Amino acid sequence: MSMGDASDSEPVNNAEAEVTPPTSKRRRKKSMVWEHFTVEAVAGGCTRACCKLCKQTFAYSSGSKIAGTSHLKRHITLGSCPKLKDQERKHLALTSGTKNDGDTTDLPTKRRYRYSGYANAAFDQDRSCNNLAKMIIVHDYPLHIVEQPAFISFVESLQPRFRMVDVNTIQQEVLTVYQSEKVNLLQVFSSCMPGRISLTVGLWMTNQTLGYISLAGQFIDTDWKLHRRMLNFMLVSSPHSENALSEAIGVSLLDWNMKDRLFTITLDNDCSSHDIYSANLRDHLSNKNALMLKGQLFVVRCYAHLLNVVAHDVIASIHGIIYNIRESIKFVKASLAREERFAEIALQREIPSSKTLSLDIMTQWNTTYLMLLAASEYKQVFTDLETCDDNYNEAPSPDDWKKVEVVCVFLKLLYDSANAVMAAAEPTANIFFHEAWKIQVELTNATLSEDPVVSEIAIEMHEKFDKYWKDCSLVLSIAVVMDPRFKMKLIEFSFSKIYGADAAKYVKVVDDSVHELYQEYTTQPLPLTPAYAEQGEPSNFTANGNENNNRLPSTPISTGDGLLDFDIYLSEMSVNHSTKSELDQYLEESLVPRIQEFDILNWWKLNTIKYPTLSKMARDILAIPVSMVGTGSSIFGSGTGSRVLDEYHSSLPPETAQALFCAKDWLQYLPTMVEPPPSSNAIVKMEI
């Protein structure tokens, strides 16, 4: 008996056949059980709880002893009450196939939610099995959890009536969940994706010679919300082969009814093979898909992968020094006495730093940067510690610390850029141009430094970054042109910093490409969905609310001011004068003020009627996933290169592995599965 149950009741002293549980001015019965029971007084000063529906009675109090309410709850929730079970059966028959949690009409509306909570708790073997499969999918539990004795005992303690399934059955249930969610997602694609789709391609290696290719699609829906969804997780014999990749993409597009809607693919392959890789993919897929702008935008390299590769190269350039710093921090943290001694020396040296020494996670380069940054502020303390402690001899030299400081300057460039991308409210393609061109300029200038330490590191970084810039600057530039705060103006400004006297030539390349791409959208528009067509159709009303039939009146209406000829002249001019294209109008208009809260997708949503064709182009461009790292994930981790599938998932049948990976991605957007991520959630969760 719980304390709460005991406080819910008071002795019943009257002898009425049936009474409502007494109410105190200070305390009221809080248990919802009392919506279904009344209290009857019986002989000997005892009371019994009577079910309002089936009239069965249960012991409640005997003198001063209270029996509690647990047994009463079981009567309601476990389906023991025959009347309640019958009501629930009728209720389910009325509401089957809907999501309404409504209740039977004979209960007061005020109590409907409470009652439905009890009624929906009735045991359902199939529903429980389905929820078990979803739990396994979402939380990456192994399928054989259903055979683990401890888990079986736990489930039996919650619901003895549940018949635990075997591995084969739960595997089939996982496949059922996958198929059901796939059907839902297909419906979403058909109704909510008016434009093209861009893919991200990930490689997963196994402990065998086989591997998997993961494909995720990113698009902007009819309401101008950005989405990314896993499409396929396919077993291939040679995942690094262009043929295998193009075949996987072709199969996936056909499977999802998108064979004519592919816009770009984003890869994280090594920059040295990008040219050949891109050309082969274009050749394989161009026969099946109409590639925009002659395929110049087709293959995009992952920006996050570039940051990781360059950062790890910088760290590797001083790996010996970093090893000494790691060992030094381990030495200090090995005992409380050493930490106190270290702090005492820092106090004597009057070092103002508030940073705390910490060890890094070697697979996450941002933690290495923060470790070096903190350690460099205590460099003199490490030197002093070495002179006063014979057990410590790992202190870096002054030249070592100088190299650490230079490395920290370069890592800060990458670190700040990565954080800016992750902090973006909407990871649309336009945000990456800012980060890329700033780093390109900084590295170009650093290669000319007279300091050999600076120039040596900068040259190595610049080699990889310059290759990325040459490969991807066009797609990044076109994306930022679609940002009304910058348009071509930022291209002109940034290119003058990068190319100097040759800037005009490169600016023209971008301008010509934007116009050429726009022409493709005017001559070969994609079929419009009804929702999109409504937005894009010319309004039947002018700005002042008068009906516009899109034709001139047969007889000009005189204004009474003697300017009838002038009115005719204006009418003829409006007919004969060829108007500028949407793109030229957009580019010539003033820039939108740069405010921190600016929402580029909402801006295009509001300007869709003004720019019906250009908005289609902007929708596809802004949806390009320049980074393969999803919202809420860290760029700094090891998840942007080829990943290794663990031994358990490698042993699963390919169709089961695909069901687990894809369904996990899809289920996270159901509010009943996982709580939504923090406010930085930019890939909008679409309920389906």
XYZ file of C-alpha atoms in Angstrom:
688
model
C 0.000 0.000 0.000
C 1.425 3.394 -0.965
C 1.268 6.521 1.141
C -0.733 8.201 -1.618
C -3.391 5.466 -1.547
C -3.743 5.662 2.179
C -4.314 9.385 2.066
C -7.067 9.007 -0.482
C -9.655 7.651 1.964
C -11.291 8.184 5.327
C -13.379 5.751 7.391
C -17.022 5.508 6.355
C -19.255 5.833 9.370
C -22.750 5.906 7.937
C -24.731 2.833 6.966
C -26.147 3.838 3.602
C -26.277 1.086 1.007
C -24.034 3.056 -1.359
C -22.125 6.236 -0.741
C -19.737 8.360 -2.724
C -16.270 8.449 -1.199
C -16.255 11.258 1.379
C -14.508 14.488 0.521
C -12.450 16.493 3.001
C -12.040 20.224 2.721
C -8.285 19.733 2.986
C -7.909 16.654 0.818
C -9.725 15.234 -2.128
C -9.343 11.784 -3.607
C -6.849 12.150 -6.449
C -6.819 8.611 -7.814
C -8.676 8.261 -11.125
C -9.926 4.900 -9.869
C -12.760 6.728 -8.150
C -14.276 7.637 -11.504
C -15.174 3.942 -11.790
C -15.852 2.955 -8.154
C -18.038 3.994 -5.269
C -17.667 2.962 -1.632
C -20.275 0.802 0.140
C -20.516 0.441 3.888
C -20.890 -3.148 5.137
C -21.266 -4.744 8.525
C -18.553 -4.429 11.150
C -17.527 -0.891 10.214
C -15.925 -2.079 7.001
C -16.306 -0.676 3.469
C -16.054 -2.198 0.017
C -15.367 -0.556 -3.344
C -18.091 -1.249 -5.905
C -17.450 -1.062 -9.677
C -20.015 1.250 -11.237
C -20.180 -0.850 -14.402
C -20.190 -4.509 -13.420
C -21.170 -4.010 -9.737
C -18.438 -6.322 -8.437
C -17.198 -5.327 -4.954
C -13.693 -5.365 -3.523
C -12.304 -4.926 -0.012
C -11.443 -1.347 0.725
C -11.278 -0.657 4.483
C -11.559 -2.561 7.715
C -11.755 -0.241 10.661
C -8.701 2.010 10.432
C -6.918 -0.158 7.830
C -7.140 0.870 4.190
C -6.645 -1.735 1.463
C -5.402 0.788 -1.123
C -6.384 1.074 -4.772
C -3.906 -1.141 -6.656
C -6.340 -4.038 -6.957
C -8.992 -1.637 -8.161
C -6.696 -0.318 -10.888
C -6.010 -3.833 -12.076
C -9.708 -4.480 -12.413
C -9.977 -1.519 -14.815
C -6.699 -1.650 -16.746
C -6.274 -5.404 -17.264
C -9.680 -5.907 -18.781
C -11.142 -7.813 -15.841
C -14.283 -5.745 -15.876
C -16.585 -7.401 -18.466
C -18.692 -4.277 -18.954
C -15.621 -2.104 -19.596
C -14.213 -4.668 -22.034
C -17.487 -4.649 -23.954
C -17.549 -0.845 -24.079
C -13.994 -0.764 -25.365
C -14.800 -3.287 -28.078
C -17.687 -1.107 -29.283
C -15.503 1.988 -29.088
C -12.750 0.435 -31.199
C -15.322 -0.674 -33.771
C -16.514 2.919 -34.135
C -13.058 4.486 -34.315
C -11.025 1.841 -36.149
C -8.675 3.287 -38.770
C -8.561 6.742 -37.149
C -6.172 8.465 -34.797
C -8.940 9.854 -32.626
C -8.600 9.023 -28.970
C -12.243 9.844 -28.348
C -14.338 7.910 -25.884
C -17.808 6.476 -25.754
C -20.483 9.128 -25.743
C -22.076 8.038 -22.480
C -19.191 9.475 -20.478
C -18.829 13.175 -19.739
C -16.537 15.093 -22.096
C -14.587 16.405 -19.148
C -13.479 12.866 -18.217
C -12.888 11.532 -21.724
C -9.101 11.812 -21.657
C -8.791 10.112 -18.308
C -11.054 7.263 -19.279
C -9.352 6.690 -22.644
C -6.055 6.308 -20.807
C -7.459 3.267 -18.985
C -9.330 1.907 -21.970
C -6.301 2.071 -24.287
C -4.270 0.194 -21.698
C -6.137 -3.009 -22.540
C -3.627 -5.627 -23.624
C -3.019 -6.180 -27.330
C -0.381 -8.771 -28.294
C 0.075 -7.478 -31.847
C 0.359 -3.850 -30.802
C 2.869 -4.716 -28.102
C 4.945 -6.744 -30.553
C 4.929 -3.822 -32.983
C 6.087 -1.430 -30.266
C 8.812 -3.885 -29.269
C 10.091 -3.892 -32.853
C 10.092 -0.098 -32.929
C 12.005 0.015 -29.647
C 14.651 -2.319 -31.085
C 14.901 -0.201 -34.231
C 15.098 3.206 -32.571
C 17.552 2.240 -29.833
C 19.763 -0.135 -31.846
C 19.032 -3.089 -29.594
C 20.042 -6.490 -31.010
C 17.253 -8.666 -32.295
C 18.221 -11.433 -29.897
C 17.245 -9.252 -26.950
C 13.936 -11.129 -27.140
C 15.789 -14.292 -26.031
C 17.657 -12.737 -23.125
C 16.300 -14.112 -19.803
C 16.595 -10.818 -17.936
C 14.638 -8.953 -20.596
C 11.989 -11.685 -20.714
C 11.591 -11.504 -16.930
C 11.294 -7.732 -17.063
C 8.539 -7.875 -19.685
C 6.681 -10.582 -17.767
C 6.722 -8.423 -14.662
C 5.025 -5.633 -16.634
C 2.557 -7.740 -18.607
C 2.346 -11.486 -17.846
C -0.041 -11.967 -20.744
C 2.540 -10.937 -23.365
C 3.913 -13.968 -25.220
C 7.555 -13.208 -25.928
C 8.378 -13.749 -29.602
C 11.488 -15.391 -31.012
C 14.222 -13.794 -33.142
C 12.638 -14.781 -36.455
C 9.281 -13.307 -35.489
C 10.727 -9.991 -34.299
C 12.818 -9.817 -37.459
C 9.643 -10.112 -39.528
C 8.018 -7.464 -37.369
C 10.953 -5.115 -38.058
C 10.446 -5.662 -41.783
C 6.731 -4.942 -41.357
C 7.486 -1.635 -39.627
C 9.930 -0.768 -42.417
C 7.403 -1.481 -45.171
C 4.651 0.447 -43.419
C 6.808 3.534 -42.884
C 8.099 3.322 -46.453
C 4.546 3.484 -47.801
C 3.915 6.546 -45.656
C 7.070 8.222 -46.906
C 6.221 7.491 -50.538
C 2.927 9.289 -50.006
C 4.768 12.264 -48.525
C 7.136 12.420 -51.496
C 4.283 12.293 -53.987
C 2.273 15.044 -52.303
C 4.837 17.326 -50.653
C 7.907 17.375 -52.947
C 7.283 19.740 -55.873
C 10.892 20.021 -57.049
C 13.948 17.845 -57.450
C 15.783 15.818 -54.849
C 19.476 15.820 -53.952
C 21.207 12.771 -52.529
C 23.950 12.183 -49.994
C 25.972 9.012 -50.434
C 27.708 7.281 -47.524
C 29.971 4.249 -47.581
C 29.920 1.546 -44.904
C 32.551 -1.180 -44.802
C 32.138 -4.591 -43.177
C 34.659 -7.060 -41.790
C 34.320 -8.861 -45.111
C 35.013 -7.664 -48.648
C 31.412 -6.482 -48.922
C 30.106 -3.069 -48.063
C 26.958 -0.953 -47.931
C 25.973 2.268 -49.629
C 23.599 4.525 -47.728
C 21.516 7.007 -49.695
C 19.623 9.900 -48.128
C 17.458 12.394 -49.985
C 17.164 16.098 -49.203
C 14.407 18.347 -50.543
C 12.288 21.388 -49.784
C 8.569 20.698 -49.522
C 5.568 22.674 -50.719
C 5.590 24.686 -47.492
C 9.270 25.563 -47.956
C 10.532 23.347 -45.172
C 13.796 21.443 -45.530
C 13.813 17.667 -45.056
C 16.337 14.871 -45.218
C 15.296 11.216 -45.235
C 17.177 7.959 -45.552
C 16.170 6.189 -48.750
C 18.229 3.020 -49.003
C 20.951 1.066 -47.242
C 22.139 -1.289 -49.955
C 24.650 -4.136 -49.941
C 27.240 -3.887 -52.730
C 30.296 -5.967 -53.527
C 32.554 -2.953 -54.267
C 31.242 0.170 -52.510
C 34.109 2.356 -53.788
C 33.344 1.480 -57.418
C 31.688 4.139 -59.581
C 29.668 1.414 -61.306
C 28.339 0.083 -58.003
C 27.490 3.569 -56.830
C 25.704 4.607 -60.011
C 23.788 1.329 -60.042
C 22.716 1.834 -56.414
C 21.566 5.375 -57.169
C 19.623 4.222 -60.228
C 17.884 1.442 -58.307
C 17.036 3.816 -55.464
C 15.559 6.477 -57.757
C 13.428 3.890 -59.499
C 12.339 2.401 -56.171
C 11.166 5.807 -54.928
C 9.635 6.988 -58.233
C 12.255 9.731 -58.655
C 14.142 8.626 -61.760
C 13.629 12.026 -63.471
C 14.028 14.198 -60.369
C 17.676 13.801 -59.364
C 19.470 17.153 -58.979
C 22.813 16.565 -57.240
C 24.675 13.941 -55.238
C 27.019 14.739 -52.359
C 30.023 12.510 -51.696
C 32.819 12.405 -49.149
C 35.404 10.761 -51.379
C 39.072 11.798 -51.409
C 39.635 15.009 -53.355
C 42.403 13.434 -55.449
C 39.915 11.151 -57.217
C 37.033 13.627 -57.417
C 37.440 14.551 -61.090
C 37.429 10.981 -62.371
C 34.748 9.937 -59.894
C 32.457 12.798 -60.917
C 32.936 12.224 -64.641
C 32.152 8.526 -64.370
C 29.026 9.133 -62.317
C 27.789 11.722 -64.799
C 28.371 9.322 -67.664
C 26.530 6.501 -65.939
C 23.532 8.549 -64.836
C 23.174 11.178 -67.554
C 21.437 8.720 -69.896
C 18.679 8.159 -67.337
C 18.404 11.637 -65.824
C 18.301 15.116 -67.325
C 21.232 16.745 -65.513
C 20.916 20.481 -65.039
C 23.628 22.853 -66.308
C 25.324 20.035 -68.250
C 26.067 18.239 -64.997
C 28.386 20.966 -63.656
C 26.546 20.939 -60.326
C 25.901 17.229 -60.274
C 28.607 15.933 -57.901
C 29.235 17.930 -54.732
C 31.933 17.199 -52.179
C 31.048 17.199 -48.495
C 32.275 20.350 -46.752
C 32.347 18.669 -43.345
C 34.553 15.912 -44.719
C 36.966 18.526 -46.065
C 37.214 20.227 -42.655
C 37.915 16.884 -40.985
C 40.569 15.836 -43.473
C 42.398 19.171 -43.321
C 42.180 19.346 -39.513
C 43.604 15.857 -39.076
C 46.443 16.712 -41.465
C 47.293 19.794 -39.405
C 47.246 17.791 -36.184
C 49.431 15.101 -37.759
C 52.064 17.724 -38.630
C 52.925 18.032 -34.926
C 51.869 14.588 -33.707
C 55.047 14.184 -31.625
C 54.433 17.431 -29.743
C 50.786 16.539 -29.204
C 51.879 13.193 -27.766
C 54.083 15.002 -25.219
C 51.254 17.337 -24.259
C 48.885 14.414 -23.785
C 51.399 12.639 -21.563
C 52.005 15.853 -19.614
C 48.293 16.261 -18.885
C 48.047 12.605 -17.878
C 50.962 13.132 -15.476
C 49.364 16.170 -13.841
C 45.966 14.479 -13.482
C 47.395 11.209 -12.162
C 47.168 12.394 -8.533
C 45.537 15.133 -6.530
C 48.921 16.233 -5.171
C 50.250 16.883 -8.677
C 47.140 18.832 -9.650
C 47.522 20.979 -6.550
C 51.200 21.515 -7.287
C 50.374 22.491 -10.870
C 47.730 24.965 -9.700
C 50.176 26.418 -7.165
C 52.777 27.086 -9.859
C 50.119 28.680 -12.094
C 49.132 30.948 -9.207
C 52.743 31.937 -8.586
C 53.178 32.717 -12.269
C 49.963 34.771 -12.147
C 48.564 33.005 -15.191
C 45.082 34.461 -15.741
C 43.732 31.572 -17.788
C 40.401 30.127 -16.754
C 40.783 27.147 -19.081
C 40.972 23.692 -17.547
C 43.384 21.035 -18.698
C 41.594 18.126 -20.321
C 42.518 15.160 -22.470
C 41.213 14.929 -26.002
C 39.232 12.263 -27.818
C 41.572 11.327 -30.616
C 38.777 10.712 -33.145
C 37.302 14.196 -32.564
C 39.741 16.873 -33.667
C 37.862 19.693 -31.960
C 38.757 18.183 -28.570
C 42.413 18.053 -29.621
C 42.241 21.725 -30.574
C 40.693 22.667 -27.222
C 43.306 20.555 -25.389
C 46.150 22.341 -27.171
C 44.544 25.732 -26.653
C 44.299 25.220 -22.883
C 47.738 23.598 -22.541
C 49.486 26.412 -24.433
C 48.343 28.922 -21.812
C 50.111 26.852 -19.141
C 53.304 26.276 -21.138
C 55.470 27.992 -18.517
C 53.876 25.961 -15.746
C 54.838 22.723 -17.510
C 58.413 23.992 -17.833
C 58.588 24.867 -14.124
C 57.038 21.527 -13.184
C 59.777 19.707 -15.067
C 62.486 21.521 -13.056
C 60.926 20.765 -9.675
C 59.665 17.211 -10.252
C 62.208 14.571 -11.243
C 59.428 12.230 -12.344
C 58.278 14.589 -15.097
C 60.304 15.047 -18.290
C 57.672 15.530 -21.026
C 57.527 19.343 -21.170
C 57.545 20.669 -24.756
C 60.336 23.063 -25.734
C 59.782 26.757 -26.591
C 59.959 25.869 -30.322
C 57.367 23.176 -29.750
C 55.018 25.634 -28.108
C 55.468 28.046 -31.023
C 54.348 25.321 -33.425
C 51.383 24.574 -31.183
C 50.324 28.218 -31.284
C 50.536 28.294 -35.088
C 48.544 25.075 -35.348
C 45.892 26.484 -33.005
C 45.494 29.539 -35.261
C 44.793 27.324 -38.263
C 42.579 24.930 -36.316
C 40.558 27.905 -35.094
C 39.691 28.736 -38.701
C 38.306 25.239 -39.220
C 36.748 25.064 -35.745
C 34.841 28.343 -36.160
C 33.658 27.350 -39.625
C 32.373 23.984 -38.410
C 30.514 25.597 -35.520
C 28.975 28.194 -37.833
C 27.595 25.444 -40.061
C 26.269 23.407 -37.133
C 24.671 26.477 -35.552
C 22.753 27.414 -38.705
C 19.012 27.311 -38.143
C 18.540 26.081 -41.710
C 21.443 24.140 -43.302
C 20.570 25.383 -46.767
C 23.294 25.461 -49.416
C 23.761 29.252 -49.313
C 25.458 29.255 -45.883
C 28.543 27.360 -47.055
C 29.898 29.962 -49.477
C 30.706 32.342 -46.623
C 32.734 29.753 -44.778
C 34.605 28.428 -47.800
C 35.729 31.721 -49.332
C 36.925 33.162 -46.000
C 39.154 30.134 -45.349
C 40.361 30.191 -48.959
C 41.516 33.809 -48.569
C 43.179 33.195 -45.189
C 45.110 30.169 -46.426
C 46.172 31.909 -49.637
C 47.628 34.784 -47.612
C 49.249 32.430 -45.086
C 51.176 30.598 -47.824
C 53.040 33.863 -48.444
C 54.110 34.237 -44.799
C 57.793 34.766 -44.092
C 57.502 32.507 -41.050
C 58.518 29.047 -42.311
C 56.343 27.279 -39.714
C 53.273 29.212 -40.821
C 53.895 28.884 -44.559
C 54.725 25.163 -44.374
C 51.448 24.277 -42.654
C 49.459 26.728 -44.785
C 50.777 25.304 -48.064
C 49.705 21.786 -47.115
C 46.259 22.962 -46.001
C 45.808 25.181 -49.034
C 46.545 22.346 -51.443
C 43.474 20.400 -50.285
C 41.284 23.429 -49.747
C 42.113 24.960 -53.107
C 41.174 21.697 -54.815
C 37.825 21.759 -53.013
C 37.301 25.386 -54.014
C 37.922 24.607 -57.680
C 35.573 21.626 -57.553
C 32.703 23.230 -55.632
C 32.970 27.033 -55.880
C 30.401 27.154 -58.701
C 27.654 25.347 -56.785
C 28.471 27.351 -53.641
C 28.382 30.597 -55.628
C 25.063 29.880 -57.339
C 23.589 28.976 -53.949
C 24.625 32.290 -52.390
C 23.222 34.177 -55.404
C 19.856 32.741 -54.342
C 20.304 34.526 -50.997
C 18.554 37.937 -51.390
C 20.939 39.447 -48.854
C 23.941 38.900 -51.153
C 23.060 37.914 -54.742
C 25.957 38.642 -57.137
C 27.369 41.386 -54.914
C 29.062 38.991 -52.505
C 30.470 37.042 -55.449
C 32.045 40.204 -56.838
C 33.440 41.213 -53.447
C 34.834 37.830 -52.414
C 36.281 37.012 -55.841
C 38.192 40.301 -55.810
C 39.852 39.081 -52.589
C 40.629 35.637 -53.997
C 41.488 36.314 -57.639
C 42.612 39.939 -57.613
C 42.861 41.371 -61.128
C 41.351 38.218 -62.645
C 38.192 38.449 -60.543
C 35.950 39.740 -63.359
C 36.592 36.609 -65.430
C 35.466 34.306 -62.603
C 32.496 36.513 -61.733
C 31.329 36.228 -65.343
C 31.482 32.432 -65.141
C 29.091 32.481 -62.174
C 26.776 35.063 -63.769
C 26.589 33.124 -67.038
C 25.936 29.865 -65.201
C 23.109 31.379 -63.140
C 21.438 32.718 -66.291
C 21.927 29.464 -68.178
C 20.449 27.446 -65.318
C 17.511 29.853 -65.129
C 16.841 29.385 -68.840
C 16.667 25.632 -68.304
C 13.977 26.153 -65.684
C 11.978 28.381 -68.034
C 12.116 25.972 -70.981
C 11.911 22.652 -69.136
C 9.809 23.232 -66.018
C 9.029 20.329 -63.746
C 5.371 19.279 -63.411
C 3.764 21.330 -60.675
C 1.813 19.857 -57.827
C -1.641 21.368 -57.250
C -0.451 23.145 -54.105
C 2.514 24.647 -55.897
C 0.517 25.580 -58.998
C -1.846 27.597 -56.857
C 1.064 29.567 -55.424
C 2.644 30.148 -58.811
C -0.440 31.112 -60.835
C -0.914 34.820 -61.559
C -3.415 36.366 -59.267
C -6.823 37.305 -60.653
C -6.659 40.473 -58.641
C -4.355 43.463 -58.881
C -2.666 45.073 -55.926
C -5.630 47.350 -55.273
C -8.069 44.425 -55.255
C -9.670 44.984 -58.669
C -10.212 42.011 -60.917
C -7.561 41.598 -63.588
C -8.626 39.732 -66.713
C -5.153 40.089 -68.277
C -6.437 42.004 -71.280
C -6.673 45.661 -72.204
C -10.088 47.302 -72.343
C -11.356 47.746 -75.876
C -12.040 51.441 -75.221
C -9.651 53.306 -72.902
C -11.456 55.029 -70.111
C -10.858 58.740 -70.117
C -9.612 60.210 -66.894
C -11.217 63.564 -67.610
C -7.906 65.420 -67.551
C -7.341 65.650 -71.317
C -4.646 62.960 -71.368
C -6.516 60.301 -73.302
C -3.724 60.035 -75.866
C -1.251 59.590 -73.013
C -3.298 56.704 -71.626
C -3.292 55.040 -75.049
C 0.460 55.539 -75.278
C 0.990 53.892 -71.890
C -1.203 50.952 -72.887
C 0.736 50.411 -76.095
C 4.034 50.613 -74.204
C 2.898 48.022 -71.680
C 2.020 45.639 -74.516
C 5.044 46.166 -76.744
C 7.723 46.596 -74.129
C 9.491 43.300 -73.408
C 9.805 42.903 -69.673
C 12.955 41.724 -67.952
C 13.238 38.153 -66.778
C 12.488 37.216 -63.190
C 16.190 36.559 -62.636
C 17.282 39.989 -63.879
C 14.586 41.696 -61.825
C 15.720 39.771 -58.767
C 19.401 40.600 -59.293
C 18.753 44.297 -59.906
C 16.604 44.823 -56.832
C 18.192 46.109 -53.637
C 19.676 43.598 -51.232
C 17.570 42.490 -48.300
C 19.018 43.807 -44.995
C 21.268 41.333 -43.208
C 19.568 40.438 -39.964
C 20.407 37.519 -37.718
C 16.841 36.171 -37.742
C 16.584 36.111 -41.541
C 14.805 32.997 -42.824
C 15.736 32.463 -46.455
C 13.154 29.716 -47.027
C 10.374 31.877 -45.661
C 11.533 34.754 -47.888
C 11.230 32.591 -50.983
C 7.881 31.260 -49.774
C 6.575 34.827 -49.554
C 8.028 35.722 -52.969
C 6.910 32.624 -54.879
C 4.146 34.487 -56.708
C 6.524 37.302 -57.620
C 9.170 34.882 -58.910
C 7.294 31.697 -59.905
C 10.071 30.260 -62.104
C 13.052 31.563 -60.163
C 11.576 30.187 -56.938
C 11.554 26.681 -58.443
C 15.234 27.091 -59.220
C 15.945 28.467 -55.741
C 14.056 25.570 -54.122
C 16.273 22.967 -55.784
C 19.547 24.841 -55.249
C 18.988 25.663 -51.592
C 18.159 22.001 -50.908
C 21.606 20.805 -52.063
C 23.210 19.056 -49.030
C 26.697 20.605 -49.108
C 27.406 18.795 -45.837
C 26.519 15.153 -45.294
C 26.318 15.689 -41.542
C 22.707 16.011 -40.477
C 21.269 18.597 -38.139
C 22.005 17.863 -34.497
C 25.069 15.770 -35.386
C 28.662 16.782 -34.848
C 30.916 17.625 -37.767
C 33.931 16.835 -35.596
C 33.234 13.123 -35.265
C 34.411 10.338 -37.492
C 31.026 9.965 -39.202
C 31.905 11.806 -42.419
C 34.220 9.264 -44.001
C 33.817 5.579 -44.753
C 32.292 4.045 -41.665
C 32.740 0.517 -40.400
C 29.682 -1.606 -39.726
C 29.966 -3.503 -36.458
C 30.140 -7.277 -36.414
C 26.507 -7.700 -35.377
C 25.021 -5.593 -38.186
C 27.461 -7.110 -40.687
C 26.032 -10.543 -39.876
C 22.412 -9.580 -40.556
C 20.630 -10.356 -43.818
C 20.906 -7.312 -46.133
C 17.155 -6.674 -46.123
C 17.108 -6.657 -42.311
C 20.080 -4.300 -42.110
C 18.339 -1.927 -44.528
C 15.089 -2.115 -42.557
C 16.877 -1.282 -39.299
C 18.869 1.660 -40.667
C 16.093 3.221 -42.737
C 13.259 2.695 -40.254
C 15.370 4.172 -37.463
C 15.726 7.355 -39.501
C 12.029 7.497 -40.372
C 10.731 6.700 -36.881
C 12.647 9.563 -35.297
C 10.177 11.963 -36.919
C 7.222 10.377 -35.130
C 6.553 12.305 -31.884
C 5.753 9.101 -30.016
C 9.208 7.625 -30.654
C 11.889 10.157 -29.791
C 11.838 13.599 -28.265
C 12.662 16.330 -30.796
C 16.255 17.602 -30.871
C 17.236 21.048 -29.553
C 16.181 24.303 -31.176
C 18.894 23.912 -33.825
C 16.626 21.404 -35.513
C 16.693 22.574 -39.101
C 15.790 19.414 -40.945
C 12.117 19.669 -40.152
C 10.358 16.650 -38.730
C 7.541 15.732 -41.063
C 4.719 13.817 -39.429
C 3.415 11.117 -41.732
